Coordinates of C-alpha atoms in Angstrom, one line a residue:
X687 CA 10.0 -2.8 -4.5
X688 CA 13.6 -3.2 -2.9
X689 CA 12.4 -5.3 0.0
X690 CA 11.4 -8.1 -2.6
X691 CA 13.7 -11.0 -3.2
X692 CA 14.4 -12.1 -7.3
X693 CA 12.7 -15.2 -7.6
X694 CA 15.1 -16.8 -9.8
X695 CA 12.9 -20.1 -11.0
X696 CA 10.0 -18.1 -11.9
X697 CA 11.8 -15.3 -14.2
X698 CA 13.5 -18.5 -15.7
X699 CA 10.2 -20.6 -15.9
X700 CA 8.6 -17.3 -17.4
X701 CA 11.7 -16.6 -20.0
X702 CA 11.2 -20.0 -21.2
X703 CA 7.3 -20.1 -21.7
X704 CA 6.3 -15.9 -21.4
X705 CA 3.0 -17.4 -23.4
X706 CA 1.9 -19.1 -20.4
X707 CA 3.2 -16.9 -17.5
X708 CA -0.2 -15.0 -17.0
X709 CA 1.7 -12.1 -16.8
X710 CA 0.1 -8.5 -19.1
X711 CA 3.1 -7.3 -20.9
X712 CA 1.6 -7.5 -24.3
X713 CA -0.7 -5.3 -22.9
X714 CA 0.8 -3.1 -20.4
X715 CA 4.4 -3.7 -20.9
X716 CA 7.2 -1.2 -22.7
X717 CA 8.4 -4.4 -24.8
X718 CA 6.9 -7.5 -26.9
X719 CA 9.5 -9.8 -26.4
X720 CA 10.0 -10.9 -22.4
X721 CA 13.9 -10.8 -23.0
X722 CA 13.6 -7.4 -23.4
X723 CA 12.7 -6.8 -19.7
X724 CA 15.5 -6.7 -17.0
X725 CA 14.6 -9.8 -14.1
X726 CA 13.7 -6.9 -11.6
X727 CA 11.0 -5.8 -14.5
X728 CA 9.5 -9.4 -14.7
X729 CA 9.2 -9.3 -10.6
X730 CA 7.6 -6.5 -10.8
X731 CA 5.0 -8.0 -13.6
X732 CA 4.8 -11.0 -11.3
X733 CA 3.4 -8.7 -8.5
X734 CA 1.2 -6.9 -10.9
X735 CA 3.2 -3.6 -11.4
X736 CA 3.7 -2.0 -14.9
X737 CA 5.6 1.1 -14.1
X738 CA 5.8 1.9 -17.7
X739 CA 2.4 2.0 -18.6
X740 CA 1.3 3.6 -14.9
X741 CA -1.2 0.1 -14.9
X742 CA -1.6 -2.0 -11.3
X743 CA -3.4 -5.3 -11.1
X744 CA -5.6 -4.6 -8.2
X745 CA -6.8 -7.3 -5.3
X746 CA -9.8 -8.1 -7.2
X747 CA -7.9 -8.6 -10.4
X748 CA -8.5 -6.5 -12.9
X749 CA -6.1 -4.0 -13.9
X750 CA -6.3 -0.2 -12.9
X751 CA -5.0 2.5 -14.9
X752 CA -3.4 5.1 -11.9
X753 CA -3.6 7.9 -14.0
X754 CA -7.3 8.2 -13.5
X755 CA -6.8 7.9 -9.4
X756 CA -8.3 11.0 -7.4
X757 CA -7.6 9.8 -3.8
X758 CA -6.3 7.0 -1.6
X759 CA -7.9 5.4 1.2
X760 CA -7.4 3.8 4.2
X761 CA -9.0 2.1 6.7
X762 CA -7.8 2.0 10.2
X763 CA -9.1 -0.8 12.8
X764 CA -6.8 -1.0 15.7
X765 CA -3.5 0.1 17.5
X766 CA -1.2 -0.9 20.3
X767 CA 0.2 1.2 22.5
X768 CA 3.4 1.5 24.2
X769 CA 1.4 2.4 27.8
X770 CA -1.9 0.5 27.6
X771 CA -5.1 2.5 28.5
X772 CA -6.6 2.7 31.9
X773 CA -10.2 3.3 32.3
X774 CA -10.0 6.8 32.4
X775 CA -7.8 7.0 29.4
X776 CA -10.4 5.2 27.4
X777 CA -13.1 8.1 28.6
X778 CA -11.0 10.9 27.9
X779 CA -9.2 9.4 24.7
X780 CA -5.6 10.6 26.3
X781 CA -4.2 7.2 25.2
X782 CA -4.5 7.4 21.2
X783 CA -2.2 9.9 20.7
X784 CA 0.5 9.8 18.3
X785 CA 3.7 9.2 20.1
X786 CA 1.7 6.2 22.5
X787 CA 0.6 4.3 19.4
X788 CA 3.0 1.1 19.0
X789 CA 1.8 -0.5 16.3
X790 CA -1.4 0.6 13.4
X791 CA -3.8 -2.6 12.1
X792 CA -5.5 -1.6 9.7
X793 CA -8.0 -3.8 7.3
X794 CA -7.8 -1.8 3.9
X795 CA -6.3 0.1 1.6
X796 CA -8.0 2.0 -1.8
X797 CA -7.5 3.2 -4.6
X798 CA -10.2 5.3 -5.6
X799 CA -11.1 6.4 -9.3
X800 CA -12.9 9.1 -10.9
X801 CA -15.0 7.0 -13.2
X802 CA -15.9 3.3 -12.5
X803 CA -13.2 0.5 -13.3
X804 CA -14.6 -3.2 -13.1
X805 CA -18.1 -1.6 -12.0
X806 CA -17.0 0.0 -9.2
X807 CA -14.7 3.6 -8.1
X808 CA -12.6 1.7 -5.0
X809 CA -10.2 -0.3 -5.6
X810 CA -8.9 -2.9 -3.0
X811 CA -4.7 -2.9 -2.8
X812 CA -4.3 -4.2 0.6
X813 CA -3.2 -7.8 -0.5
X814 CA -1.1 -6.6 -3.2
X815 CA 0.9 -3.7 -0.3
X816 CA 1.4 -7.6 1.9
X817 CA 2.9 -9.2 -0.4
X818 CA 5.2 -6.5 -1.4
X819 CA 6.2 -7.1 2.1
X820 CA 4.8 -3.3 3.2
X821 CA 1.8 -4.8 5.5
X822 CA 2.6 -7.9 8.0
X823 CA -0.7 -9.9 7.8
X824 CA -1.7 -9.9 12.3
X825 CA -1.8 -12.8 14.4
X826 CA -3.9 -13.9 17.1
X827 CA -7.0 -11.0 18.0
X828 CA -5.2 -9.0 15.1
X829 CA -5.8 -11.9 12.3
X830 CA -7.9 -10.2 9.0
X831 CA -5.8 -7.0 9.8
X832 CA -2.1 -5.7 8.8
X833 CA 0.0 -4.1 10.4
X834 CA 2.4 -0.7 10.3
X835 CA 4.8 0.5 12.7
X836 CA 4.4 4.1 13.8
X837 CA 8.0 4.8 12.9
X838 CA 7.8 8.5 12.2
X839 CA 5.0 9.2 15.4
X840 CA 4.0 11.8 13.5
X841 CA 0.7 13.7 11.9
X842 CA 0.5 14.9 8.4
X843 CA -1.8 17.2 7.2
X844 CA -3.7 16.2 4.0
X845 CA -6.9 17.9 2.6
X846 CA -9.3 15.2 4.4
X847 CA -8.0 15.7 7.9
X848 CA -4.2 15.3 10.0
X849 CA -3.7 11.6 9.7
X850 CA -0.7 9.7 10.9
X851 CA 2.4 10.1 8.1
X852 CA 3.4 6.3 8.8
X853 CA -0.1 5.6 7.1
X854 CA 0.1 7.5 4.0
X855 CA 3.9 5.5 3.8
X856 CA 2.8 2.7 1.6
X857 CA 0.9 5.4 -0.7
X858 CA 4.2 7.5 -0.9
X859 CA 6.6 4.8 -1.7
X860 CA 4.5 2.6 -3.6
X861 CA 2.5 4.0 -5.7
X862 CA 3.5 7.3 -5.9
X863 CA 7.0 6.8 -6.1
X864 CA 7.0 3.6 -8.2
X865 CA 4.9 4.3 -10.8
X866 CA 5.0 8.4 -10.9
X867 CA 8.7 8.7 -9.5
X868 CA 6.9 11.5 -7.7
X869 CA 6.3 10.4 -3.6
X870 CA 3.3 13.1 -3.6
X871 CA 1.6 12.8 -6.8
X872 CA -1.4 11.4 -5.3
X873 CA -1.9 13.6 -2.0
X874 CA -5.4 12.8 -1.1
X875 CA -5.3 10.7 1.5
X876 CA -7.9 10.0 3.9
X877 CA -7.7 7.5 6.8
X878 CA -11.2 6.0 7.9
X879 CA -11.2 4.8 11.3
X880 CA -13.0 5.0 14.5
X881 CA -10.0 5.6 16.1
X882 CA -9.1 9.7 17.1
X883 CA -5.6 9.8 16.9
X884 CA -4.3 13.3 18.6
X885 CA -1.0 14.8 18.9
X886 CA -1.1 15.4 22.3
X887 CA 1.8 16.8 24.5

């Protein structure tokens, strides 16, 4: 979570009163005393990460244990391009293909467990990736949506399909990397999406 600034008041707030700080430690923290943690443990905490104990507090709020995930999900709306389709690029599909693709919107992301957490196998992260800073929440006709730059204009080949890397990013870094230390421990990825996205030429 480098992209995250310390947020001074609140660790100080929390150090003070860790009894009313809503924060899980007692429960999914390495320590039982909130001096113990480091102030880039508690912002983690704050954003519902407990690397230790391989636990994330999910969009719904409940708290997910990542050891029991099987696959990753997400769920692609809409793209910009850098030469916008003409009619007969809408017919034949020529325009969605990787290295024409600006910009990715996409309206989810999930976690998805093997047995049923809170009633239910996904698991909505999509709010907790924004404000991480990893999705910018759209504007205007993109509003609901988030977006992702097509950095890498690249495929990547997963066992559900080729799906663009730039996608799979916030799984990689993020979970994978922040809580296993280990950018491919989850490697089922899957992008939903009415979109065909195509290498092309």
């Amino acid at each position: 979570m480098d992209k995250i600034r310390l947020p001074w008041k609140k660790i100080n707030k929390i150090r003070q009163s860790p009894s009313t700080s809503g924060l899980a430690f007692l429960e999914y923290g390495k320590y039982a005393e909130i001096n113990q943690y480091s102030d880039e443990e508690i912002t983690e905490m704050l954003y519902g990460v407990y690397s230790s104990s391989k636990t994330i507090k999910v969009d719904d709020g409940y708290f997910l244990d990542l050891k029991s995930i099987k696959q990753t999900i997400c769920v692609l709306a809409r793209a910009t391009y850098y030469r916008s389709p003409t009619s007969e690029d809408l017919k034949s599909n020529s325009h969605n293909t990787i290295r024409n693709i600006r910009t990715f919107y996409v309206k989810d992301f999930f976690l998805v467990s093997e047995i049923p957490v809170s009633g239910q196998t996904k698991h909505r992260i999509t709010q907790h990736f924004s404000d991480i800073k990893v999705l910018r929440p759209g504007r205007n006709e993109f509003s609901g949506l988030f977006s992702i730059a097509n950095s890498y204009k690249t495929l990547q080949r997963f066992e559900q399909g080729v799906f663009p890397k730039d996608l799979y990013y916030p799984i990689k870094r993020h979970i994978n990397g922040q809580f296993f230390n280990d950018d491919h421990r989850i490697r089922d990825f899957k992008v939903e999406s009415t979109l065909s996205i195509e290498l092309g030429h």
